[in-house]
Each structure stands twice: as structure tokens, then as C-alpha cells.
Coordinates of C-alpha atoms in Angstrom, one line a residue:
M21 CA 29.1 -39.8 -7.7
T22 CA 31.1 -40.5 -4.7
S23 CA 33.8 -38.2 -3.8
P24 CA 37.6 -38.7 -4.2
S25 CA 40.3 -39.3 -1.6
T26 CA 40.1 -36.0 1.0
P27 CA 43.3 -34.9 2.8
A28 CA 43.8 -36.2 6.2
H29 CA 43.9 -32.6 8.0
L30 CA 42.4 -29.5 7.4
R31 CA 44.4 -27.0 5.4
P32 CA 44.1 -23.0 6.3
V33 CA 42.7 -22.7 2.8
D34 CA 39.9 -25.1 4.0
V35 CA 39.3 -23.5 7.2
V36 CA 38.7 -19.9 6.0
L37 CA 36.7 -20.9 3.0
M38 CA 34.4 -23.2 5.3
G39 CA 34.4 -20.1 7.8
A40 CA 33.5 -17.7 5.2
A41 CA 30.7 -19.5 3.6
L42 CA 29.2 -20.1 7.2
L43 CA 29.5 -16.5 7.8
A44 CA 28.5 -15.0 5.1
W45 CA 24.8 -17.4 5.1
M46 CA 24.4 -16.2 8.7
V47 CA 24.9 -12.4 7.7
S48 CA 22.1 -13.2 4.8
M49 CA 19.6 -14.4 7.3
G50 CA 19.8 -11.2 9.7
S51 CA 19.9 -8.8 6.5
P52 CA 16.9 -7.9 4.2
V53 CA 16.5 -9.8 0.9
F54 CA 14.2 -7.8 -1.1
A55 CA 11.7 -5.1 -0.8
T56 CA 8.5 -4.9 -2.5
G57 CA 7.6 -1.3 -3.1
A58 CA 4.9 -1.4 -0.3
D59 CA 4.8 0.8 2.7
S60 CA 6.3 -2.0 4.7
P61 CA 10.0 -2.6 5.7
P62 CA 11.4 -5.6 4.3
L63 CA 11.7 -8.9 5.8
P64 CA 15.3 -10.5 6.5
G65 CA 16.4 -13.8 5.0
G66 CA 15.5 -15.9 8.1
G67 CA 12.2 -14.4 8.4
L68 CA 11.7 -15.1 4.3
M69 CA 13.5 -19.0 5.0
L70 CA 10.6 -20.1 7.1
L71 CA 8.2 -18.9 4.9
G72 CA 9.5 -20.1 2.2
L73 CA 10.1 -23.7 3.3
F74 CA 6.1 -23.8 3.8
F75 CA 5.1 -21.6 0.8
G76 CA 7.8 -20.8 -1.5
G77 CA 6.5 -22.9 -4.6
A78 CA 3.1 -20.6 -4.6
A79 CA 5.5 -17.5 -5.6
N80 CA 8.3 -19.5 -7.9
G81 CA 10.3 -19.1 -4.5
W82 CA 12.2 -22.4 -5.5
A83 CA 15.6 -20.8 -4.6
V84 CA 14.7 -21.2 -1.0
Y85 CA 15.2 -25.1 -1.3
A86 CA 18.8 -24.2 -1.7
N87 CA 19.1 -24.1 2.3
P88 CA 18.6 -27.5 3.3
F89 CA 21.6 -29.0 1.1
F90 CA 24.0 -25.9 2.1
L91 CA 23.4 -26.8 5.6
F92 CA 23.8 -30.7 5.0
A93 CA 26.9 -30.0 3.3
A94 CA 28.4 -27.5 5.6
W95 CA 27.8 -30.1 8.5
R96 CA 29.7 -32.5 6.5
L97 CA 32.5 -30.1 5.7
C98 CA 32.6 -29.2 9.8
M99 CA 32.5 -32.8 10.5
G100 CA 35.9 -33.1 8.7
K101 CA 34.4 -34.8 5.6
V102 CA 33.2 -34.4 2.1
P103 CA 29.9 -34.1 0.8
R104 CA 29.3 -37.8 -0.3
K105 CA 27.3 -36.9 -3.8
S106 CA 28.0 -34.1 -5.8
I107 CA 24.6 -34.1 -6.8
L108 CA 23.7 -32.5 -3.6
L109 CA 25.8 -29.6 -4.3
M110 CA 24.6 -29.1 -8.2
L111 CA 21.1 -29.4 -6.3
M112 CA 21.5 -26.3 -4.2
L113 CA 23.1 -24.3 -7.0
L114 CA 19.9 -25.6 -9.0
F115 CA 17.4 -24.3 -6.8
A116 CA 19.8 -21.5 -6.3
A117 CA 19.6 -20.5 -9.9
T118 CA 16.1 -20.1 -9.7
L119 CA 16.1 -16.9 -7.8
P120 CA 15.3 -14.4 -10.5
L121 CA 11.6 -16.5 -11.0
L122 CA 10.8 -15.1 -7.7
N123 CA 7.5 -13.2 -8.2
G124 CA 5.8 -12.8 -5.1
M125 CA 6.5 -12.8 -1.5
P126 CA 6.1 -16.5 -0.1
G127 CA 2.7 -17.2 1.2
M128 CA 1.2 -13.7 -0.4
K129 CA 1.3 -14.4 -4.3
G130 CA -1.1 -11.7 -5.5
G131 CA -1.5 -9.9 -2.4
H132 CA -1.1 -6.3 -1.8
G133 CA 2.8 -5.4 -2.3
A134 CA 4.1 -8.8 -2.6
H135 CA 6.2 -8.5 -5.9
A136 CA 9.9 -8.1 -5.6
V137 CA 11.2 -4.9 -7.0
S138 CA 14.4 -4.4 -5.0
W139 CA 17.1 -6.5 -4.0
G140 CA 19.4 -6.4 -0.8
W141 CA 22.3 -7.4 0.9
G142 CA 20.4 -10.7 2.3
A143 CA 20.3 -11.8 -1.3
F144 CA 24.0 -10.8 -2.4
M145 CA 25.8 -12.5 0.9
W146 CA 23.8 -15.4 0.5
L147 CA 24.5 -16.0 -3.1
W148 CA 28.2 -15.7 -2.1
S149 CA 28.1 -18.4 0.7
L150 CA 26.6 -20.8 -1.9
V151 CA 29.7 -20.0 -4.0
L152 CA 32.4 -19.9 -0.6
L153 CA 30.8 -23.6 0.2
T154 CA 31.1 -24.9 -3.2
A155 CA 34.8 -23.4 -3.2
A156 CA 35.2 -25.1 0.8
T157 CA 34.1 -28.4 -1.2
A158 CA 36.4 -27.8 -3.9
A159 CA 39.2 -27.2 -1.5
R160 CA 38.7 -30.0 0.5
R161 CA 38.8 -32.2 -2.7
T162 CA 42.3 -30.6 -3.1
I163 CA 41.1 -29.3 -7.1
I164 CA 41.9 -25.9 -5.8
G165 CA 44.5 -23.8 -3.2
V166 CA 45.4 -20.9 -1.7
R167 CA 45.1 -19.3 -5.1
G168 CA 42.3 -20.2 -6.1
A169 CA 41.0 -18.5 -2.5
L170 CA 42.9 -15.6 -3.5
V171 CA 41.1 -15.3 -7.0
L172 CA 37.8 -15.8 -5.4
G173 CA 37.9 -13.1 -2.6
L174 CA 39.4 -10.9 -5.1
L175 CA 36.1 -11.6 -6.7
I176 CA 34.4 -10.9 -4.0
V177 CA 35.8 -7.5 -2.9
L178 CA 34.9 -6.4 -6.7
S179 CA 31.4 -7.2 -6.5
V180 CA 31.1 -5.7 -3.3
V181 CA 32.6 -2.4 -4.9
A182 CA 30.4 -3.0 -7.9
A183 CA 27.2 -3.3 -6.0
L184 CA 28.1 0.0 -3.6
A185 CA 28.6 1.5 -7.2
L186 CA 25.6 0.9 -8.2
H187 CA 24.2 1.8 -5.3
A188 CA 25.4 4.8 -5.0
R189 CA 24.5 5.7 -8.4
Q190 CA 20.7 5.1 -7.9
W191 CA 20.7 6.9 -4.7
R192 CA 21.8 9.9 -6.2
A193 CA 19.3 9.5 -9.3
A194 CA 16.3 8.6 -6.7
G195 CA 13.8 11.1 -5.4
H196 CA 12.8 10.6 -1.9
E197 CA 9.6 8.7 -2.5
D198 CA 11.9 6.0 -4.5
R199 CA 14.8 6.3 -1.7
Q200 CA 11.9 5.4 0.9
L201 CA 10.3 2.6 -0.7
L202 CA 12.4 0.8 -3.8
L203 CA 15.8 1.8 -1.9
P204 CA 15.0 1.5 1.6
L205 CA 17.9 0.6 4.1
G206 CA 19.8 -2.7 3.2
M207 CA 18.6 -2.4 -0.3
I208 CA 21.3 -2.7 -3.0
Y209 CA 19.4 -1.6 -6.4
T210 CA 16.1 -2.0 -7.8
S211 CA 14.9 -3.2 -11.2
S212 CA 11.9 -0.6 -11.1
Q213 CA 12.5 2.4 -13.1
L214 CA 13.2 5.3 -10.7
C215 CA 10.5 8.1 -11.4
P216 CA 11.9 11.0 -13.5
V217 CA 9.5 13.4 -11.8
P218 CA 10.4 15.1 -8.4
L219 CA 7.0 15.7 -6.3
T220 CA 6.5 19.0 -5.5
W221 CA 4.9 19.4 -2.0
P222 CA 2.4 22.6 -2.0
V223 CA 1.4 24.8 0.6
P224 CA -2.0 23.4 2.2
S225 CA -5.4 25.2 1.4
D226 CA -6.4 28.0 3.9
A227 CA -9.7 26.7 3.5
P228 CA -10.7 25.2 6.7
G229 CA -13.3 22.7 5.9
G230 CA -11.9 22.3 2.1
E231 CA -12.5 23.9 -1.2
P232 CA -15.4 23.0 -3.8
L233 CA -13.3 22.1 -6.6
V234 CA -14.0 22.0 -10.8
L235 CA -12.8 19.4 -12.9
D236 CA -11.3 19.8 -16.3
I237 CA -10.1 16.2 -17.1
D238 CA -8.4 15.1 -20.5
T239 CA -10.3 11.5 -20.8
R240 CA -7.2 10.1 -22.7
V241 CA -5.0 10.4 -19.1
L242 CA -8.1 7.9 -17.4
E243 CA -8.8 5.8 -20.4
P244 CA -5.2 5.6 -22.0
A245 CA -4.9 3.8 -25.4
G246 CA -3.0 0.8 -25.4
A247 CA -1.3 -0.7 -22.6
G248 CA 0.1 2.6 -20.7
P249 CA -1.3 3.0 -17.3
A250 CA -4.5 4.6 -16.2
L251 CA -4.3 8.0 -13.6
E252 CA -6.2 8.0 -10.6
L253 CA -7.5 10.9 -9.1
P254 CA -7.8 11.4 -5.5
G255 CA -10.8 12.0 -3.4
G256 CA -12.9 9.3 -5.5
F257 CA -12.8 11.8 -8.6
T258 CA -13.5 10.2 -12.1
K259 CA -14.5 11.6 -15.4
A260 CA -17.9 11.6 -14.5
H261 CA -17.5 14.8 -12.2
A262 CA -15.9 16.9 -14.7
G263 CA -19.4 18.4 -15.9
G264 CA -18.6 21.7 -15.0
A265 CA -19.9 21.7 -11.4
A266 CA -18.1 22.1 -8.0
W267 CA -17.2 18.9 -5.6
I268 CA -16.4 18.6 -2.2
A269 CA -15.4 15.2 -1.0
Y270 CA -14.8 13.8 2.4
S271 CA -13.9 9.9 2.6
D272 CA -13.4 7.6 5.4
R273 CA -12.2 3.7 5.5
D274 CA -15.4 2.7 5.5
D275 CA -17.8 5.8 4.2
S276 CA -17.3 8.5 1.6
L277 CA -19.6 11.6 1.2
M278 CA -19.1 13.9 -2.4
I279 CA -21.3 16.8 -2.5
R280 CA -22.0 18.6 -6.2
Q281 CA -22.9 22.4 -5.9
A282 CA -22.8 25.1 -8.4
A283 CA -19.7 26.3 -9.7
R284 CA -19.1 30.1 -8.5
P285 CA -17.1 32.4 -11.1
G286 CA -13.1 31.9 -10.3
A287 CA -13.9 28.5 -8.4
L288 CA -10.8 26.3 -7.9
L289 CA -10.0 24.6 -11.1
L290 CA -8.3 21.4 -11.1
E291 CA -7.0 20.5 -15.0
V292 CA -5.8 17.2 -15.8
K293 CA -4.1 17.0 -19.3
A294 CA -2.2 14.5 -20.9
L295 CA 1.6 14.9 -21.7
G296 CA 3.4 12.0 -23.5
D297 CA 2.8 9.1 -22.1
G298 CA 2.0 10.6 -18.6
A299 CA 0.2 13.7 -17.8
V300 CA 0.1 17.6 -16.0
L301 CA -2.2 18.4 -13.0
R302 CA -2.8 21.8 -12.5
L303 CA -4.9 23.7 -10.0
L304 CA -5.9 26.8 -10.9
K305 CA -8.2 29.5 -9.4
G306 CA -9.3 33.1 -9.6
E307 CA -10.4 35.7 -12.5
P308 CA -8.2 35.6 -14.6
R309 CA -6.7 32.2 -13.5
R310 CA -3.8 31.8 -11.7
L311 CA -1.5 28.6 -11.2
L312 CA -1.5 27.8 -7.5
Y313 CA 0.1 24.1 -7.8
E314 CA 1.5 22.1 -10.4
Q315 CA 2.9 18.5 -10.8
R316 CA 3.8 16.1 -13.7
V317 CA 3.1 12.8 -13.3
A318 CA 5.6 10.0 -15.6
S319 CA 4.9 6.8 -16.9
V320 CA 7.6 4.3 -15.8
D321 CA 8.5 0.6 -16.0
S322 CA 7.7 -1.3 -12.9
G323 CA 10.3 -4.0 -13.4
R324 CA 10.1 -7.3 -15.0
G325 CA 6.7 -8.8 -16.1
R326 CA 5.1 -5.8 -14.2
P327 CA 2.7 -3.1 -15.7
R328 CA 3.9 0.4 -16.2
S329 CA 2.6 2.6 -13.3
L330 CA 2.4 6.4 -12.9
C331 CA 4.5 8.0 -10.4
P332 CA 5.8 9.7 -8.0
L333 CA 3.6 7.2 -6.3
M334 CA 4.0 5.4 -2.5
A335 CA 3.5 2.0 -4.4
R336 CA 4.8 0.5 -7.5
A337 CA 4.2 -3.1 -7.0
P338 CA 0.7 -4.5 -8.6
D339 CA -2.5 -4.8 -7.2
V340 CA -2.0 -2.2 -4.8
G341 CA -4.4 0.5 -4.4
L342 CA -4.5 4.3 -5.1
H343 CA -1.8 5.8 -2.4
S344 CA -0.2 8.4 -4.2
E345 CA 2.3 11.0 -3.3
Y346 CA 1.2 13.2 -6.0
G347 CA -2.5 12.2 -4.9
L348 CA -2.3 13.6 -1.3
A349 CA -0.1 16.7 -2.6
L350 CA -3.1 17.3 -4.6
L351 CA -5.4 16.7 -1.8
R352 CA -3.4 19.1 0.4
A353 CA -3.2 21.9 -2.2
V354 CA -7.4 21.8 -2.5
G355 CA -7.8 21.3 1.2
Q356 CA -10.0 18.5 0.6
G357 CA -9.2 14.4 1.8
L358 CA -10.7 15.7 5.3
P359 CA -11.7 12.9 8.0
F360 CA -15.1 11.9 7.3
A361 CA -16.1 12.6 10.7
H362 CA -14.8 14.7 14.0
D363 CA -14.2 13.1 17.4
K364 CA -15.6 16.0 19.1
P365 CA -19.0 15.8 20.9
L366 CA -21.6 17.7 19.0
A367 CA -22.3 21.3 20.1
R368 CA -26.0 21.1 20.5
A369 CA -28.3 18.5 21.7
E370 CA -31.2 17.9 19.0
T371 CA -33.8 15.4 18.3
A372 CA -33.9 14.4 14.3
R373 CA -37.1 13.0 13.3
Q374 CA -38.0 15.1 10.0
R375 CA -38.0 12.1 7.3
C376 CA -34.8 13.5 4.6
P377 CA -34.0 10.0 2.9
I378 CA -31.1 9.8 0.7
G379 CA -33.0 9.6 -3.1
S380 CA -33.3 6.4 -4.9
A381 CA -32.7 8.1 -8.7
D382 CA -29.4 8.8 -10.1
I383 CA -29.3 12.6 -11.1
D384 CA -27.6 13.5 -14.5
G385 CA -27.0 9.8 -15.5
I386 CA -24.1 10.0 -12.9
A387 CA -23.9 6.5 -10.4
G388 CA -24.8 7.3 -7.3
L389 CA -25.9 10.9 -7.5
R390 CA -28.9 11.7 -5.5
S391 CA -31.2 14.5 -3.7
L392 CA -30.3 14.8 0.5
D393 CA -32.3 17.6 1.6
G394 CA -32.4 19.6 -1.4
R395 CA -28.6 19.0 -2.0
E396 CA -27.1 16.7 -4.7
V397 CA -24.5 14.0 -3.2
I398 CA -22.6 10.6 -4.0
A399 CA -23.0 8.7 -0.3
A400 CA -20.7 5.5 -1.1
G401 CA -20.3 2.7 1.5
R402 CA -23.0 1.8 3.7
M403 CA -24.4 5.4 3.7
G404 CA -26.6 5.1 0.7
G405 CA -28.8 2.6 2.3
M406 CA -29.7 4.6 5.5
A407 CA -32.4 6.5 6.6
G408 CA -32.2 10.1 6.8
F409 CA -33.7 12.4 9.8
C410 CA -33.3 16.4 10.0
S411 CA -33.5 18.7 12.7
A412 CA -32.7 22.1 12.7
S413 CA -29.2 21.7 12.7
Y414 CA -28.4 18.6 11.5
V415 CA -29.0 15.6 8.7
V416 CA -28.5 12.3 10.9
L417 CA -28.0 9.2 8.5
A418 CA -28.6 6.1 10.9
G419 CA -29.2 2.3 9.8
D420 CA -27.9 -1.0 10.1
L421 CA -29.6 -2.3 12.9
A422 CA -29.0 -6.1 12.4
R423 CA -30.6 -9.3 14.2
P424 CA -28.4 -12.0 15.8
G425 CA -26.4 -13.7 13.9
D426 CA -26.2 -11.3 11.2
A427 CA -22.3 -10.1 10.5
R428 CA -23.5 -6.2 11.0
L429 CA -24.1 -6.1 14.6
R430 CA -23.3 -2.4 14.8
P431 CA -25.5 0.4 13.9
V432 CA -23.8 3.4 12.5
V433 CA -24.9 7.2 13.1
H434 CA -23.3 9.3 10.7
V435 CA -24.1 13.5 11.6
L436 CA -23.8 16.4 9.0
D437 CA -23.8 19.8 9.6
R438 CA -27.6 20.7 8.0
K439 CA -26.3 23.7 6.6
S440 CA -23.0 22.4 4.5
L441 CA -23.5 18.7 5.0
R442 CA -20.1 18.7 6.1
P443 CA -19.8 15.5 8.3
L444 CA -19.8 16.1 11.8
A445 CA -19.0 12.9 13.6
R446 CA -20.3 9.1 13.7
F447 CA -21.5 7.1 16.2
D448 CA -21.0 3.5 16.8
G449 CA -23.2 1.2 18.6
Q450 CA -23.1 -1.8 20.5
R451 CA -21.7 -5.2 19.1
S452 CA -24.6 -7.0 21.3
C453 CA -27.8 -5.7 19.7
P454 CA -30.9 -5.4 22.7
P455 CA -33.5 -8.4 22.8
A456 CA -36.2 -5.8 22.8
I457 CA -35.1 -4.5 19.3
C458 CA -33.6 -7.8 17.4
A459 CA -35.9 -10.5 19.3
P460 CA -37.8 -12.6 16.6
G461 CA -40.9 -10.6 15.0
P462 CA -41.1 -7.7 12.6
Q463 CA -37.7 -5.7 11.7
A464 CA -37.4 -3.0 13.5
T465 CA -37.9 0.3 11.8
L466 CA -36.4 3.6 12.5
D467 CA -38.3 6.8 14.0
G468 CA -36.1 9.5 14.6
V469 CA -32.2 9.7 16.4
H470 CA -31.9 12.1 19.4
L471 CA -28.2 13.5 20.0
E472 CA -26.6 15.0 22.6
G473 CA -23.0 15.5 23.4
D474 CA -21.3 12.0 22.5
S475 CA -23.9 9.7 22.4
A476 CA -26.5 9.2 19.9
V477 CA -30.0 7.5 21.3
I478 CA -31.7 5.7 18.1
E479 CA -35.2 5.6 18.6
T480 CA -37.0 2.5 16.7
S481 CA -40.5 1.0 16.4
R482 CA -39.4 -1.7 19.3
G483 CA -37.4 0.3 21.4
E484 CA -34.2 2.8 21.7
Y485 CA -30.8 1.8 21.0
V486 CA -27.8 3.7 22.2
A487 CA -24.4 4.8 20.0
T488 CA -21.3 6.7 21.1
L489 CA -19.0 8.7 19.5
R490 CA -16.5 6.9 17.5
K491 CA -13.1 7.5 19.1
R492 CA -10.3 7.8 16.5
P493 CA -6.7 6.0 17.5

């Protein structure tokens, strides 16, 4: 449909509406549009537009395709013309109306932290820029005049006031974690339910190497009936570890070690009980038991079409691995969650040649619970398949010798304190395998490891291989 006749000259109302539309659009390009509830800053509108033009369809981000129509219509108005086809504005507004359907970060569908849970000023200003452009087109066609522009300006002011009031209300109700992740700078409101439970940050444990922990877990919390969210415990603890023994856990990005030992009277006890559709975590110690730490965990709605989650959490988006504030607080109170290995050179130089491998049979039906140098451990990651050697002071786990072309070209050596099995150091080998060891022929076997300071010499049936102390960033 062609446009009707237009005035021969621009009226002030035409210029004001057109300028306001362009200003609002440019502000939206530099302002954050939405947040995902993950620990990363929201992208500005300009970055999302570039991503969305290529990948928007993969995440129902059809609204981004309103921008080409906006720019074309704005160019026509700036040239003193009116968009010839009203269908252009209709398509622009139709694409914009699909904004609530957005279910992910463009190009990251199903990825970690990809789902929008909060909306910011970028989305607000962008929607108003489309409305203002439509009004500018109507003004050029003399459909509206000064009175219509004033009404529109009043609506903008009222909408800004309403947005500020909504933001202030949610901000006052939100805790520190929700403010940081659901209402970061530039966000107006969140569609995710705010956590009604404050985070209690405990005094850190005074046990330098961590303290063995006995678990008393209500299985209804870990395996709730219906569609309720399941509680995940930090440190890798599950219901399988709630058999009355004491545990101490060390973890790293690639490996983790859990040690089971007999519980002593008055040992540290973690009690996890169901409470409504949430849970309560209590840390108790001594005889009689005294309460050291307590934290409630509540079930909250994470937004449209998303499963309920537990809070206080550092991440609400689906598919995000456990990274919970209540979990970090709990590990702080227990004194566990320590780095798997320190980056300090070993105090004593020793050679470990005595064979002390990790057992191959599960103990007490607990998956991965094996025997190591007379103790019971769960060695997760690559550690479970490593060769074990003992010296007077150390238990050494070594492995990952690989031939050229294998993706695993860096052997690893873990050194544990023999008395406590506490991890002391990790040594990494070179990325290039020595020809004498990785040349064609029989696979090299490990015979022992010589430890001295910040180096570990891996002795094999085909020569030696040097690994150096891993340096943490």
C-alpha cells in the first residue's frame, strides 16, 4: 500500500519524533539488553544485534530482524520521504513483538548461561525507538500532530517512572547474590523469582588441612518426588557417602580425591534435611552436638518455561553446573574444597619405586571407592587409571604416557603425603614426547618417579621423562 501525500516541508514535530527515535535506538545499542543469570556481564544491544542477525533464529531471536526495517524506514524519513510501503513498518513491529519468545543467547542455544532471566534498559529503549519511529512516520503523513506527540512523550515519562519503581522494588527485595546476577548494572527487572532466603556466610574452619566430615542426608532432598529441584552438595558428596564414615575431599579442575576414614566421636557432622520444598543444612560438632552453621535452601521459580531451582545460588540458568553460594559457604565452614595440589616445591627429595597401586574393586558397593596404600579413596578423573608408587614420605600417582598423535601428550604426576594422603603437588610433562619413549615398539611401562624440588623424573622401561611443577595462574 502506497503512502498518501506528505507535507512539502518538515514540521518541528516531525524532526523531534525522528530525532527521538534515532537517539533511543542508539542508546539501546550501547545498553545491556538482558542478563542470563550466569557469572558474566550482559552484552550491549549492538553486540546482540550482530550475533542475532546470523544466529538469532536458533534461539527464537526473531526480534533482531526488526532492525533492518527500522534503519531503512529511518533513512527514508531522514531523506525527507515516507516509507513507501506500510508493510515495512508492520514487519518491523511484527518482528519486535516476538521479543518475549527469545529463549537463549543467539548462537549459544542450550549453552551454559544462555537463557534470558532479566531485562535491561537496552530492551526498553529499543522498543521505544520502534514506537517513536512509527509515530514519526504517522506525523509525516499528518496522521498525528503536536498533541499526539505530547501524549506519546507523557507515556514515555510514565513508563520510565514505572520501570524505575519496579527496579527499586526488586532491588530492595533482592539479596546480594540476586543483585549481582539477576539485577546487574543496566537491568530493570528479572522474571526469575527472587530468593527469599538470605545467605549466611560462616566463619572459616580453623583446620588447615580440612576436617573429616560425616554426612546425614535426607534422600528426599537429593531425589525429590515430582518436578521439584534436587539439591546438589559441594565437594562431590552424594547419598552414597552418608554411611556413617567420615570423608575429606580435595578437588581440582581435572581431578578430585575423596578419602574415607572412621568417624571419631564428636566429628564434624553435616545434616541435610528436607524443609517444605527446600532444605536446611546444619553443621554440628562435638558431644553433645553444638550448632556451628545453618543455612536454609529454598525452591524458586527461575522464569518462564524453565525448571525450578534452589537458592541462594550463583547461577539460575538451566544447564549450568553446580556453582552455588550455599555450597561455597558450606565448604568454607568445613574447611574442605581446598586446592587439589599446591605449587610449592617438595621439601624432601625421594625416589618412589615401591608399587602401591589403586585397587580395582569397589569397596562396600560405593562406585569408585578403592584401596590406596591401606586407605580407602575415590580418585576421580584421570587419577583412577594411574600407576601408584610409594616412598617414605610420598604416595605418587603417575600416568598418561602417550604416543605421538594421541591427544593426551602431557603426562601427569600427583604427589600425596603418605601419612594423610593430602595432595602436595602436581607435575606436568612436556607436550612433546621423547622419541626414546614414544618411538614405535612396545608401550613404555612406568618403573618409578624421582622427586626433587620442582621436578619429577618419571622412570620408564624405555628411558626417563621429566615433568615440572605445575604453576597456578
